XYZ file of C-alpha atoms in Angstrom:
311
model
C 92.314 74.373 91.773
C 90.260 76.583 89.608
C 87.305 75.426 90.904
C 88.148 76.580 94.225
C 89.362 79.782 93.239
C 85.494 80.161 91.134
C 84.057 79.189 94.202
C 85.966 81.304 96.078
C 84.830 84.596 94.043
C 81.361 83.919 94.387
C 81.804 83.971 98.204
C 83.831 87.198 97.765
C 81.337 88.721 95.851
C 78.502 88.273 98.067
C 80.325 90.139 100.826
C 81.460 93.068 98.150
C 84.678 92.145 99.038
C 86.727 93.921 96.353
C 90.743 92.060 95.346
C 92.829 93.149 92.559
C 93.883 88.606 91.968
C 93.274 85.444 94.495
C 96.020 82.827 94.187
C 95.815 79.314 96.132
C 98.563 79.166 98.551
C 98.142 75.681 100.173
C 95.644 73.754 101.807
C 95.861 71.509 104.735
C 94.596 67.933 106.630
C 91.205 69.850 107.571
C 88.770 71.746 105.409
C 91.053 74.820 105.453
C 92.029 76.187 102.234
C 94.578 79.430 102.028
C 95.209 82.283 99.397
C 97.305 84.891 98.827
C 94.957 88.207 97.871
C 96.300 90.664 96.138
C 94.531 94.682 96.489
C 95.884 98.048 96.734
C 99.517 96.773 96.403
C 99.177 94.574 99.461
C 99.057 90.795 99.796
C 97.399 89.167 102.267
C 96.472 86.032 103.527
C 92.996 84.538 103.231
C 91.814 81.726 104.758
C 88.718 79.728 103.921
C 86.728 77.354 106.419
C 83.836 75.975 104.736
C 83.157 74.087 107.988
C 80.950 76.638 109.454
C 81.224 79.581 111.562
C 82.482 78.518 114.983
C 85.481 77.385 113.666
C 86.481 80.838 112.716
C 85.187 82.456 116.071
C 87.949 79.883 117.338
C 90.501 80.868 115.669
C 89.884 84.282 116.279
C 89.432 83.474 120.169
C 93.173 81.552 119.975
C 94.318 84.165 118.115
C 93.630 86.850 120.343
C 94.834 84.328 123.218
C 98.280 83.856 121.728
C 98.923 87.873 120.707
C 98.075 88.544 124.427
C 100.856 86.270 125.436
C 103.215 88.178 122.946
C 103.391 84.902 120.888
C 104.109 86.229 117.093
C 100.799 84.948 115.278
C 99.203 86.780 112.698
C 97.354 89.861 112.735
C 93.780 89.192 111.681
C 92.830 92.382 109.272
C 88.869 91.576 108.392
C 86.737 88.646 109.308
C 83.629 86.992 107.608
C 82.572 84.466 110.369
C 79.570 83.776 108.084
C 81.299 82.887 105.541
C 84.381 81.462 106.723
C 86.639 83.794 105.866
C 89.180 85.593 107.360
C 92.129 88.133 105.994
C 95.521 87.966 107.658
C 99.004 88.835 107.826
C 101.022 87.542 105.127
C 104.165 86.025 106.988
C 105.741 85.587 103.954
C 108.018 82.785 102.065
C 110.282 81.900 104.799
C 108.237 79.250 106.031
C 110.595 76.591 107.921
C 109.517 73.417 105.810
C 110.920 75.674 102.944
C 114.152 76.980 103.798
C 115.226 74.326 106.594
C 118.540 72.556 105.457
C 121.368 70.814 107.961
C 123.481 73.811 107.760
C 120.640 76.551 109.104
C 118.231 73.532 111.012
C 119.660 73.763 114.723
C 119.690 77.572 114.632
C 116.341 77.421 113.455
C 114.749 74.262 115.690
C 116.034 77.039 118.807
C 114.135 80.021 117.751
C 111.519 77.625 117.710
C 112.087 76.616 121.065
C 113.015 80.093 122.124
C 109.040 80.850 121.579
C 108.015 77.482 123.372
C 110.539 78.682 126.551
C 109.062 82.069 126.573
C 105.425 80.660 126.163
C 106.208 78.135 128.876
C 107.324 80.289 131.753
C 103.103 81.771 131.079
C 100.822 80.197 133.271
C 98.683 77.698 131.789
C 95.155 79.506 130.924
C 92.149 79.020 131.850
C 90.711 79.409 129.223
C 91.944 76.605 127.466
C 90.744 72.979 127.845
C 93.121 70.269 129.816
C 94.982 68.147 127.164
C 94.498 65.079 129.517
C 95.190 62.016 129.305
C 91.480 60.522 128.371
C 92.077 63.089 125.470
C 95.548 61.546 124.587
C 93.905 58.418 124.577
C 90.987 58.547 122.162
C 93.825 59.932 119.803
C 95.873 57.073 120.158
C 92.175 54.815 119.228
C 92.581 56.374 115.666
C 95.991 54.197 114.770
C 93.527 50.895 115.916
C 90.251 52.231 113.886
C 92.025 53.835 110.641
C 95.707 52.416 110.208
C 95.308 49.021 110.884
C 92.359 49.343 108.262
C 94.720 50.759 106.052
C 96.955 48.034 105.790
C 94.697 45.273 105.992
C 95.451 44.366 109.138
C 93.233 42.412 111.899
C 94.225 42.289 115.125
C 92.444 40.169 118.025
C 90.339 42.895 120.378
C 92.352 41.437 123.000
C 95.158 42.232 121.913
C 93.701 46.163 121.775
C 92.825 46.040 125.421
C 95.556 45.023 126.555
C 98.041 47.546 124.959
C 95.228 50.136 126.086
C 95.472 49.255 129.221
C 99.121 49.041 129.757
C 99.430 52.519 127.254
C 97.250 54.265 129.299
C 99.063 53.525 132.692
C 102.070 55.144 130.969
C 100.455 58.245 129.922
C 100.065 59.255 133.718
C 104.071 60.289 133.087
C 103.777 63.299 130.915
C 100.817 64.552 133.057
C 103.071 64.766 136.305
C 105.255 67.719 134.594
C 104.316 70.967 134.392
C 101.311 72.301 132.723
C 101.543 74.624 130.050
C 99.537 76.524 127.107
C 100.126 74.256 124.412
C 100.120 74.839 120.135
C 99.312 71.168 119.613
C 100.409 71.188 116.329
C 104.046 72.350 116.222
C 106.019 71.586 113.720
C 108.053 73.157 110.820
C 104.924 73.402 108.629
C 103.625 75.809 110.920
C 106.493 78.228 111.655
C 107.576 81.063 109.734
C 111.246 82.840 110.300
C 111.000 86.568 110.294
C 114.774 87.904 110.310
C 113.680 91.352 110.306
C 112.172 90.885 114.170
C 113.594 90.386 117.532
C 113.763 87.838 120.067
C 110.976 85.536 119.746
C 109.128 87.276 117.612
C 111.439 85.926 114.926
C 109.355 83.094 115.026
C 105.798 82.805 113.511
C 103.289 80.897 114.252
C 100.096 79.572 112.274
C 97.235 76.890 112.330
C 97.013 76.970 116.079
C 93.281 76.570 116.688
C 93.582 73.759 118.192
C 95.503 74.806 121.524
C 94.769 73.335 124.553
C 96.843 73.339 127.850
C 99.012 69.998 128.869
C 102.402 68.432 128.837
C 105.303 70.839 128.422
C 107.163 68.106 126.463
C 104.339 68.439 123.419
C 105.102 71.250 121.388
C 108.820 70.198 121.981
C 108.099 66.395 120.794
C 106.393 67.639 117.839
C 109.134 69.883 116.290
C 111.481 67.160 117.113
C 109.812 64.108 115.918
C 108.373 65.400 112.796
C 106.132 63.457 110.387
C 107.293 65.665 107.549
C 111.553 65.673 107.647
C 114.118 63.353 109.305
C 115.984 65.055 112.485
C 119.328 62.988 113.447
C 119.139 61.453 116.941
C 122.568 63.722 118.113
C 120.127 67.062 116.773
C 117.519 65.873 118.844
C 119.284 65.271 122.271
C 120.964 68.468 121.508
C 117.705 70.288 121.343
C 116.455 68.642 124.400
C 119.168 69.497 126.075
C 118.918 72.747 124.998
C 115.348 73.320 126.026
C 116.472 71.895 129.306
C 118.958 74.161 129.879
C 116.826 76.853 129.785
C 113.973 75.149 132.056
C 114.533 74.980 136.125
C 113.236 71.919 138.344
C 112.880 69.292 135.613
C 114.076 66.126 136.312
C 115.521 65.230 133.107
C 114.967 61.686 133.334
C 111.570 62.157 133.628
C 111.619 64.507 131.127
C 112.897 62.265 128.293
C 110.603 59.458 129.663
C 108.205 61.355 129.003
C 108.992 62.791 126.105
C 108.759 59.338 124.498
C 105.797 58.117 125.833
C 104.302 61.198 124.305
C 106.154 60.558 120.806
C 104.256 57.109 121.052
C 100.990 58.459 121.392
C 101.503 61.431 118.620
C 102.725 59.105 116.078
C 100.442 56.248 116.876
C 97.384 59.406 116.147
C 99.367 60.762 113.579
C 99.191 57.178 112.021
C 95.408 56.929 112.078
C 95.142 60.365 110.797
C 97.413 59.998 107.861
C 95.083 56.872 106.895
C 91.734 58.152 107.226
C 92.633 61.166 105.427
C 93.635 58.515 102.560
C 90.733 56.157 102.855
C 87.549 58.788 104.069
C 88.440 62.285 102.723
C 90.446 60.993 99.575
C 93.974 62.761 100.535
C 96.664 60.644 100.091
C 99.722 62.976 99.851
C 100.062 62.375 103.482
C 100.855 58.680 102.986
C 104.690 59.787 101.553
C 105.027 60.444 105.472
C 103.845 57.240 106.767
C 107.308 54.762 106.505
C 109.278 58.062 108.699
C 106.384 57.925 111.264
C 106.356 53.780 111.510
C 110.375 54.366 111.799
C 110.052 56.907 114.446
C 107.857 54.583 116.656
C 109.353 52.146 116.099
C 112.317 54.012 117.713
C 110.616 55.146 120.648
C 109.139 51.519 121.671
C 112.424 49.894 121.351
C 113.227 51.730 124.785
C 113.397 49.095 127.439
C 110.490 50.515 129.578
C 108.147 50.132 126.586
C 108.527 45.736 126.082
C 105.050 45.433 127.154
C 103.677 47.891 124.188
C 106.234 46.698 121.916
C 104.529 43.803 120.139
């Protein structure tokens, strides 16, 4: 990682931007990297895009978009569009991945979903692009183009078409409930727990640049079904039930219909994204995740409803 962290300074000095020590903090599935930066006894956050400019003026646009809504995000201090760089708000080290254990997880999964509830009952912006279902479905094309290559797999084109065409009859489902402002990446990877605040600001919220507006059962599916740890099936029907409770004129058949159809297509994508990142861009860390996701769908199209996907 010293390379980065050279390549990193040379980008810093261009811009006079003075530090006091840089330290990698993480880097993610896209071309994001993160550091801690250390200056006048503060430490902040500093996030590098090298994949050009608009990505930056993006996630300042959804970043402004979410503090708006009161959603707890992080406070964006200086920005280098230019150079893909921005300095934020240090959230800290109580990141969910890293201090979620079965004796804190359901308190923690509901501030979670206290922030999705309060988000929800917003109306869905319009400034934010329609997660429809054409969308949904050229995610679902990445488990066909980059899994099945991963595993050596061929599988007769007609035998593509016609799960397409059945999956795609389901995804009409999701789309007839509510439409809401969506993260479209929530999971506990992406959530910090602040203690020290109130309400739903207790919850944090990072990498959301990729929001969009669409099924209210998304963000919920994704903290639920989650590549990265295991979450008991009573945990999960008590945290749908939970969200429900909270939630007026949902038909919670429909609901939990739905919610599956949607954990299809997210793990099927999540599937073909795991495996490209392996075979194109030479990150396999994410393949430790792979036998939970293939368990999880697995799962979800052993419901009755779903026979016709199931093969």
């Amino acid at each position: 990682m010293n390379k980065a962290i050279e390549s990193l300074e040379s980008k810093l000095d261009l811009i006079n931007f003075s530090y006091d020590k840089l330290e990698f903090l993480a880097g993610d599935a896209s071309n994001r990297k993160y550091f801690k930066v250390f200056r006048d006894k503060m430490i902040n956050i500093l996030m590098l895009d090298n994949s050009g400019k608009k990505n930056i003026v993006n996630f300042i646009k959804k970043t402004i978009f979410f503090k708006k809504l009161g959603i707890n995000v992080p406070e964006i201090y200086e920005s280098f569009p230019g150079n893909g760089i921005l300095i934020l708000e240090d959230f800290g080290k109580k990141k969910f991945s890293e201090i979620i254990v079965k004796k804190n997880e359901e308190k923690l999964y509901k501030v979670a979903i206290d922030s999705l509830l309060f988000l929800h009952k917003k109306e869905a912006s319009q400034e934010l692009d329609l997660f429809d279902k054409n969308t949904l479905f050229r995610e679902v094309e990445l488990f066909f183009k980059w899994y099945l290559l991963f595993r050596g797999k061929k599988v007769k084109e007609e035998q593509i078409q016609n799960f397409k065409n059945s999956f795609f009859k389901f995804l009409d489902e999701p789309m007839k409930l509510p439409v809401v402002n969506i993260h479209r990446d929530f999971h506990v990877d992406n959530l910090f727990y602040l203690e020290k605040r109130t309400g739903i600001k207790k919850c944090g919220w990072i990498d959301y640049q990729d929001a969009l507006k669409g099924s209210i059962v998304y963000d919920l599916m994704s903290l639920i079904e989650d590549a990265r740890r295991d979450v008991d099936e009573g945990m999960k029907r008590k945290l749908i039930l939970y969200y429900l409770s909270k939630t007026r004129n949902i038909n919670h058949e429909h609901f939990n219909f739905s919610l599956k159809i949607i954990a299809i297509q997210r793990h099927l994508k999540v599937l073909g994204i795991f495996s490209r990142l392996h075979i194109r861009d030479k990150k396999s860390s994410y393949l430790s995740h792979v036998p939970r996701v293939v368990q999880m769908l697995k799962l979800n199209l052993n419901s009755y409803e779903f026979e016709s996907l199931r093969e």
